[in-house]
Amino acid sequence: MKTIFSKIINKEIKADIVYEDDDIIAFKDIYPAAPIHILFVPKKEIQNLAYATEDDLILLGKIQLAIAKVARDLGIDKEGYRVVSNIGDFGGQTVQQMHYHLLGGKKLGTKMD
């Protein structure tokens, strides 16, 4: 699958990258829903969490720890932040490649649409 995220991973499209290692890339969302809105994408192509397997266990843990590290680096760990992964059409997934949204920098509402 060739998504916009895989093009960013392959450096075919520029992005404002805030974190990268051998397994994960994280960059600022171009349509932020909060003052801080960063997308975390595994470099392994997985459509979404519903398609993850036992083989992805370590990768999924690495993503969670990368999110926590970036939140600390940005200074939003004390006040709090939200982590979201949209899955499928009904879940609001618009790019068919697994990714997590880190949202913070303001008090986020409690209503989930």
Coordinates of N, CA and C in Angstrom, one line a residue:
M1 N 0.9 -1.2 0.0 CA 0.0 0.0 0.0 C 0.9 1.2 0.0
K2 N 0.6 2.2 -0.8 CA 1.4 3.4 -0.9 C 0.5 4.6 -0.4
T3 N 0.6 4.9 0.9 CA -0.1 6.0 1.4 C 0.8 7.3 1.5
I4 N 0.1 8.4 1.9 CA 0.9 9.6 2.1 C 1.9 9.4 3.2
F5 N 1.6 8.5 4.2 CA 2.5 8.3 5.3 C 3.7 7.5 4.8
S6 N 3.5 6.5 3.9 CA 4.7 5.8 3.4 C 5.5 6.7 2.6
K7 N 5.0 7.7 1.9 CA 5.7 8.6 1.1 C 6.6 9.5 2.1
I8 N 6.0 9.8 3.2 CA 6.8 10.6 4.2 C 7.9 9.8 4.8
I9 N 7.6 8.5 5.1 CA 8.6 7.6 5.7 C 9.8 7.5 4.7
N10 N 9.5 7.4 3.4 CA 10.5 7.2 2.3 C 11.1 8.6 1.9
K11 N 10.7 9.6 2.6 CA 11.2 11.0 2.3 C 10.9 11.5 0.9
E12 N 9.7 11.0 0.3 CA 9.3 11.4 -0.9 C 8.4 12.7 -0.8
I13 N 7.9 12.9 0.4 CA 7.1 14.1 0.8 C 7.8 14.6 2.1
K14 N 7.9 15.9 2.1 CA 8.5 16.6 3.3 C 7.4 16.6 4.4
A15 N 7.9 16.5 5.6 CA 7.1 16.7 6.8 C 7.9 17.3 7.9
D16 N 7.3 17.9 8.9 CA 8.0 18.5 10.0 C 8.1 17.4 11.1
I17 N 9.2 16.6 10.9 CA 9.5 15.4 11.7 C 10.0 15.9 13.1
V18 N 9.4 15.3 14.1 CA 9.7 15.6 15.5 C 10.4 14.4 16.2
Y19 N 10.3 13.2 15.6 CA 10.9 12.0 16.2 C 11.0 11.0 15.1
E20 N 12.2 10.3 15.1 CA 12.3 9.2 14.2 C 13.4 8.2 14.7
D21 N 13.1 6.9 14.6 CA 14.1 5.9 14.8 C 13.9 4.8 13.8
D22 N 14.5 3.7 13.9 CA 14.4 2.6 12.9 C 13.0 2.1 12.6
D23 N 12.1 2.3 13.6 CA 10.8 1.7 13.5 C 9.6 2.6 13.4
I24 N 9.8 3.9 13.8 CA 8.7 4.9 14.0 C 9.2 6.2 13.4
I25 N 8.2 6.9 12.8 CA 8.4 8.3 12.5 C 7.2 9.1 13.1
A26 N 7.5 10.3 13.5 CA 6.5 11.2 14.1 C 6.7 12.6 13.5
F27 N 5.6 13.2 13.1 CA 5.6 14.5 12.5 C 4.3 15.3 12.8
K28 N 4.5 16.6 12.7 CA 3.3 17.5 13.0 C 2.2 17.3 11.9
D29 N 1.0 17.2 12.4 CA -0.2 17.1 11.5 C -0.3 18.4 10.8
I30 N -0.6 18.4 9.5 CA -0.8 19.6 8.7 C -2.1 20.3 9.0
Y31 N -3.1 19.5 9.6 CA -4.4 20.1 9.9 C -4.6 19.8 11.4
P32 N -3.9 20.6 12.3 CA -3.9 20.3 13.7 C -5.3 20.5 14.3
A33 N -5.7 19.6 15.2 CA -6.9 19.7 16.0 C -6.7 20.2 17.4
A34 N -5.4 20.5 17.7 CA -5.0 21.0 19.0 C -3.7 21.8 18.8
P35 N -3.3 22.6 19.7 CA -2.0 23.3 19.6 C -0.8 22.4 19.3
I36 N -0.8 21.2 19.9 CA 0.1 20.2 19.6 C -0.6 19.0 19.0
H37 N -0.3 18.6 17.8 CA -0.9 17.5 17.1 C 0.1 16.8 16.3
I38 N 0.6 15.7 16.8 CA 1.7 14.9 16.2 C 1.2 13.5 15.8
L39 N 1.5 13.1 14.6 CA 1.2 11.7 14.2 C 2.4 10.8 14.3
F40 N 2.1 9.7 14.9 CA 3.2 8.6 15.1 C 2.8 7.5 14.2
V41 N 3.7 7.1 13.3 CA 3.4 6.1 12.3 C 4.5 5.0 12.4
P42 N 4.2 3.8 12.5 CA 5.2 2.7 12.4 C 5.7 2.6 11.0
K43 N 6.9 2.3 10.8 CA 7.5 2.2 9.4 C 7.1 0.9 8.8
K44 N 6.7 -0.1 9.6 CA 6.1 -1.3 9.1 C 4.7 -1.0 8.6
E45 N 4.3 -1.4 7.4 CA 3.0 -1.1 6.9 C 1.9 -2.0 7.6
I46 N 1.1 -1.4 8.4 CA 0.0 -2.1 9.0 C -1.2 -1.2 8.8
Q47 N -2.3 -1.7 8.3 CA -3.5 -0.9 8.0 C -4.0 -0.1 9.2
N48 N -4.2 -0.8 10.3 CA -4.7 -0.2 11.5 C -4.5 -1.3 12.6
L49 N -4.9 -0.9 13.8 CA -4.7 -1.7 15.0 C -5.4 -3.1 14.8
A50 N -6.5 -3.1 14.1 CA -7.3 -4.3 13.9 C -6.4 -5.4 13.1
Y51 N -5.4 -4.9 12.4 CA -4.6 -5.8 11.6 C -3.2 -6.1 12.3
A52 N -3.0 -5.6 13.4 CA -1.8 -5.9 14.2 C -1.8 -7.4 14.7
T53 N -0.6 -8.0 14.8 CA -0.6 -9.3 15.2 C 0.4 -9.4 16.4
E54 N 0.6 -10.6 16.9 CA 1.5 -10.9 18.0 C 2.9 -10.5 17.6
D55 N 3.2 -10.6 16.3 CA 4.6 -10.2 15.8 C 4.8 -8.7 16.0
D56 N 3.7 -7.9 16.2 CA 3.8 -6.4 16.3 C 3.9 -6.0 17.7
L57 N 3.9 -6.9 18.7 CA 3.9 -6.6 20.1 C 4.9 -5.6 20.5
I58 N 6.2 -5.8 20.1 CA 7.3 -4.9 20.5 C 7.1 -3.6 19.8
L59 N 6.8 -3.5 18.6 CA 6.5 -2.3 17.8 C 5.5 -1.4 18.5
L60 N 4.4 -2.1 18.9 CA 3.3 -1.3 19.5 C 3.7 -0.7 20.8
G61 N 4.5 -1.4 21.6 CA 5.1 -0.9 22.8 C 6.1 0.3 22.6
K62 N 6.9 0.1 21.5 CA 7.8 1.2 21.2 C 7.1 2.5 20.8
I63 N 5.9 2.3 20.1 CA 5.2 3.5 19.7 C 4.7 4.2 21.0
Q64 N 4.1 3.5 21.9 CA 3.6 4.1 23.2 C 4.7 4.8 23.9
L65 N 5.9 4.2 24.0 CA 7.0 4.9 24.7 C 7.5 6.1 23.9
A66 N 7.5 6.1 22.6 CA 7.9 7.2 21.8 C 6.9 8.4 22.0
I67 N 5.6 8.1 22.1 CA 4.6 9.1 22.3 C 4.9 9.7 23.7
A68 N 5.1 8.9 24.7 CA 5.4 9.5 26.0 C 6.6 10.3 26.1
K69 N 7.7 9.9 25.3 CA 8.9 10.7 25.3 C 8.7 12.0 24.6
V70 N 8.0 12.0 23.5 CA 7.8 13.3 22.8 C 6.9 14.2 23.7
A71 N 5.9 13.7 24.3 CA 5.1 14.5 25.2 C 5.9 15.1 26.3
R72 N 6.8 14.3 26.9 CA 7.7 14.9 27.9 C 8.6 16.0 27.3
D73 N 9.2 15.7 26.1 CA 10.0 16.7 25.5 C 9.3 18.0 25.2
L74 N 8.0 17.9 24.9 CA 7.2 19.1 24.5 C 6.6 19.8 25.8
G75 N 6.8 19.1 26.9 CA 6.4 19.7 28.2 C 4.9 19.6 28.4
I76 N 4.2 18.6 27.8 CA 2.8 18.5 28.0 C 2.5 17.3 28.9
D77 N 3.5 16.6 29.4 CA 3.2 15.4 30.2 C 2.6 15.7 31.6
K78 N 2.9 16.9 32.1 CA 2.3 17.2 33.5 C 0.9 17.6 33.4
E79 N 0.5 18.4 32.4 CA -0.9 18.8 32.3 C -1.8 17.8 31.7
G80 N -1.2 17.0 30.8 CA -2.0 15.9 30.2 C -2.1 16.1 28.7
Y81 N -2.5 15.0 28.0 CA -2.6 14.9 26.6 C -3.5 13.7 26.2
R82 N -3.8 13.7 25.0 CA -4.7 12.6 24.5 C -3.9 11.8 23.4
V83 N -4.1 10.5 23.4 CA -3.6 9.6 22.3 C -4.8 8.9 21.7
V84 N -4.9 9.0 20.4 CA -6.0 8.4 19.6 C -5.5 7.6 18.4
S85 N -6.1 6.5 18.2 CA -5.9 5.8 16.9 C -7.3 5.5 16.3
N86 N -7.5 6.0 15.2 CA -8.8 5.8 14.5 C -8.7 4.5 13.7
I87 N -9.7 3.7 13.7 CA -9.7 2.4 13.1 C -10.9 2.3 12.2
G88 N -10.7 2.2 10.9 CA -11.7 1.9 9.9 C -12.6 3.2 9.6
D89 N -13.5 3.1 8.7 CA -14.3 4.2 8.3 C -15.2 4.7 9.4
F90 N -15.8 3.8 10.2 CA -16.7 4.3 11.3 C -15.9 4.9 12.4
G91 N -14.6 4.6 12.5 CA -13.7 5.1 13.5 C -13.1 6.4 13.1
G92 N -13.3 6.8 11.8 CA -12.8 8.1 11.3 C -11.4 8.0 10.7
Q93 N -10.9 6.8 10.4 CA -9.6 6.6 9.8 C -9.6 7.1 8.4
T94 N -8.8 8.1 8.0 CA -8.8 8.7 6.7 C -7.6 8.2 5.9
V95 N -6.5 7.9 6.6 CA -5.3 7.3 5.9 C -5.2 5.9 6.3
Q96 N -5.2 5.0 5.4 CA -5.3 3.5 5.7 C -3.9 3.0 6.0
Q97 N -3.3 3.6 7.0 CA -2.0 3.1 7.5 C -2.0 3.4 9.0
M98 N -1.7 2.5 9.9 CA -1.8 2.7 11.3 C -1.0 3.9 11.7
H99 N -1.7 4.7 12.6 CA -1.0 5.9 13.1 C -1.8 6.3 14.4
Y100 N -1.0 7.0 15.3 CA -1.6 7.5 16.5 C -1.5 9.0 16.5
H101 N -2.5 9.7 17.0 CA -2.5 11.1 17.2 C -2.1 11.5 18.6
L102 N -1.1 12.3 18.8 CA -0.8 12.9 20.1 C -1.4 14.3 20.1
L103 N -2.3 14.6 20.9 CA -3.0 15.9 21.0 C -2.8 16.5 22.4
G104 N -2.4 17.8 22.4 CA -2.2 18.4 23.7 C -2.0 19.9 23.5
G105 N -1.6 20.5 24.6 CA -1.3 22.0 24.5 C -2.5 22.8 24.9
K106 N -3.6 22.2 25.2 CA -4.8 22.9 25.8 C -5.6 21.9 26.5
K107 N -6.6 22.4 27.2 CA -7.5 21.4 27.9 C -8.5 20.9 26.8
L108 N -8.5 19.6 26.6 CA -9.3 19.0 25.6 C -10.7 18.6 26.2
G109 N -11.7 18.7 25.3 CA -13.0 18.4 25.8 C -13.2 16.9 26.1
T110 N -14.2 16.6 26.8 CA -14.5 15.2 27.2 C -15.5 14.5 26.3
K111 N -16.1 15.3 25.4 CA -17.1 14.7 24.5 C -16.4 14.0 23.4
M112 N -16.8 12.8 23.1 CA -16.2 12.0 22.0 C -17.3 11.9 20.9
D113 N -17.1 12.5 19.8 CA -18.1 12.3 18.7 C -18.0 11.0 17.9

